[in-house]
Amino acid sequence: MAWTNEDVSRQLAEIAALLRLRGEDPFKVRAYERAAGVIAATPVDLAELSPEEIARLKGIGRSSARRIDEYRRTGRIDMLERLRADVPAGVAELARVPGLGPKTARLLHAELGLSGLDDLRAALEQGRLRGLAGLGEKTEQNLRRALERMGAKDDDRVPAADALPVAEELCARLAALPAAGRVAYAGSLRRLRETVGDIDLLVASDQPAPVMAALRDDSLTVRVLAAGEKKTSVLTVRGLQADLRVVEPAAWGAALVYFTGSKAHNVRVRERAVRRGLTLNEYGLFDRVTGGRVAGRTEEEVYAALGMAFVPAPMREDAGEVQAAADGVLPDVVTAADVLGDLHGHTDWSGDGKASMQDMLGAARRRGDRYWAVTDHAENLVMNGLSRERMVAQRGAIERLRGGLSGLTVLHGAELNIGADGELDYDREFLLGFDFCVASVHTLMHRPREEQTRRIVAAMEHPAVNVIGHPVGRIIGRRPGYDIDVEVIVEAAARTGTALEVNASPRRLDLSGRMVRRAVEAGATVAISCDAHSLGDLGNRVYGVATAQRGWARAADVLNCRDVDGLRDFVAAKR
DNA sequence: GCCGTTTTCGGCCCGACTGTTTTCAGTCG
């Protein structure tokens, strides 16, 4: 039976959702939600913990511990089974409609016998909602539109990579307004979750009205969903909702904390504020007695006034960061400034590279990189790979370029292909002639877990392999990736002195933040790599850094935060 | 249901917007 943190977390979250639909005590609902969050965020595999250790996790009380233990022993939770039997599936489906909550879903089921979206659609057509208490014409209209929107999309979340360009464009347009001060996108996009449900925009300004109007009238806006004095919501192109808040500059930091979330992080921080006689909202941190504003202008100021270390946005997931920041033990995570170079990049020597070696290296140097590894595809990748002869020729070409690239050390490497049993391109002697090698899976992506894990571990055993590229092979929103045993992979990485890549492409983010956290806890090293195929890809590093931050990685955990000598030591240690 | 440098009981984060209400409930984030 599957027995992972994710499984258990899903069970608890479903209990919470069903309790909410039943209209139970909201605090009980929240308790189960929190328990689900705690389990999901626990970096240690639940299967390795005793029931006593699980019960000691903060947020897991007697009830949740009992349910978890029941699930471990029997594979089911009686309470959940009973809730499922008790709450009609149709009610849960109705509550998925935006704007339609538990109360209305229950009402529609009880009064009209509606069960699911098709029923709701039919009832709207027949005008059967008329006369129900609290449901007027506008509500009907809103429900119709919500149903239309749901029908047009199969999922209400989109890959962050799809939302980033829209968010950045909207920020640029708002920033150009005379009334606008600072402008930022916040929410799950700023935390760089893999997928996002909407775009949260924040503007500092003393004149909210023209800023709100600009978003309503923007060419990217399809429809206005809500428009108040302090908040505007619109539907943008691509079906993405954008929420805009405008606050006075003195509240910028508090608003950014509030709007960045996560919700669970905010609740945790606000509870801390209350215990200290303060109250935190989007307008600032206030003294509960005098009402005076204690902090609010910057995020740093808000956290400091709460006696906490600053928490980088990607870490704000209520995964233990609030307590750690309060106790002064929050790890000093890697920042973009710590990263000194890139260890995985392509040029037009490979079939899929879009820019010349000279252009790529020149751009890297201008960005301030101290080193850059040219790692074009190796020969076994038939479409794009370089033969042994071409590799030798490329090495010569790098020699000739070196004079014009003062300050940038160029490493000659390759992106090797991991074969069915972990075998690699070329031969051992030739491989050891490279400065640095990445090895990645490009074929046979559907092998069973054990086999897939074994071949990657076999590649890690090779003395010439320094990094495993995109270890999971997923494309967010498109394909799930290879089935691997993450625990075995991170252990092998630590043991063999092989780094695991954090591929910075927002379409990949691979390793994920969660896996990064497991890797660094196991003592493995990670490498933040752009895997650039074009000049534009060089700008992706920030997303790799954010993902490493989500995984609580310090600069010391990141291979390309070392200087060239440190890098060469890492390579030499394996040979 | 969870938790305790106020507490083993009595609290539990905070605010915006809409619609249908003559003062607030529902929903959302």
CSV table of C-alpha atoms in Angstrom, one decimal, chain A residues 78 97 102 177 180 190 228 247-248 254 326 369 384 388 405 414 433 531:
chain,number,residue,atom,x,y,z
A,78,ASP,CA,-13.2,5.1,9.3
A,97,VAL,CA,-17.9,26.5,-8.3
A,102,PRO,CA,-20.7,25.1,1.6
A,177,LEU,CA,1.6,54.9,-14.2
A,180,ALA,CA,2.2,54.2,-8.9
A,190,ARG,CA,6.3,35.1,-5.7
A,228,GLY,CA,-13.8,48.2,-4.7
A,247,VAL,CA,-1.8,50.4,-0.3
A,248,GLU,CA,-0.1,53.6,1.0
A,254,ALA,CA,2.9,44.6,5.7
A,326,ALA,CA,11.5,33.0,16.0
A,369,ASP,CA,29.4,34.8,-13.8
A,384,ASN,CA,21.4,16.6,-31.0
A,388,ARG,CA,33.8,12.4,-30.1
A,405,LEU,CA,36.7,36.2,-21.8
A,414,ALA,CA,29.0,17.4,-21.7
A,433,GLY,CA,39.1,14.2,-20.2
A,531,ASP,CA,20.3,24.4,-18.6
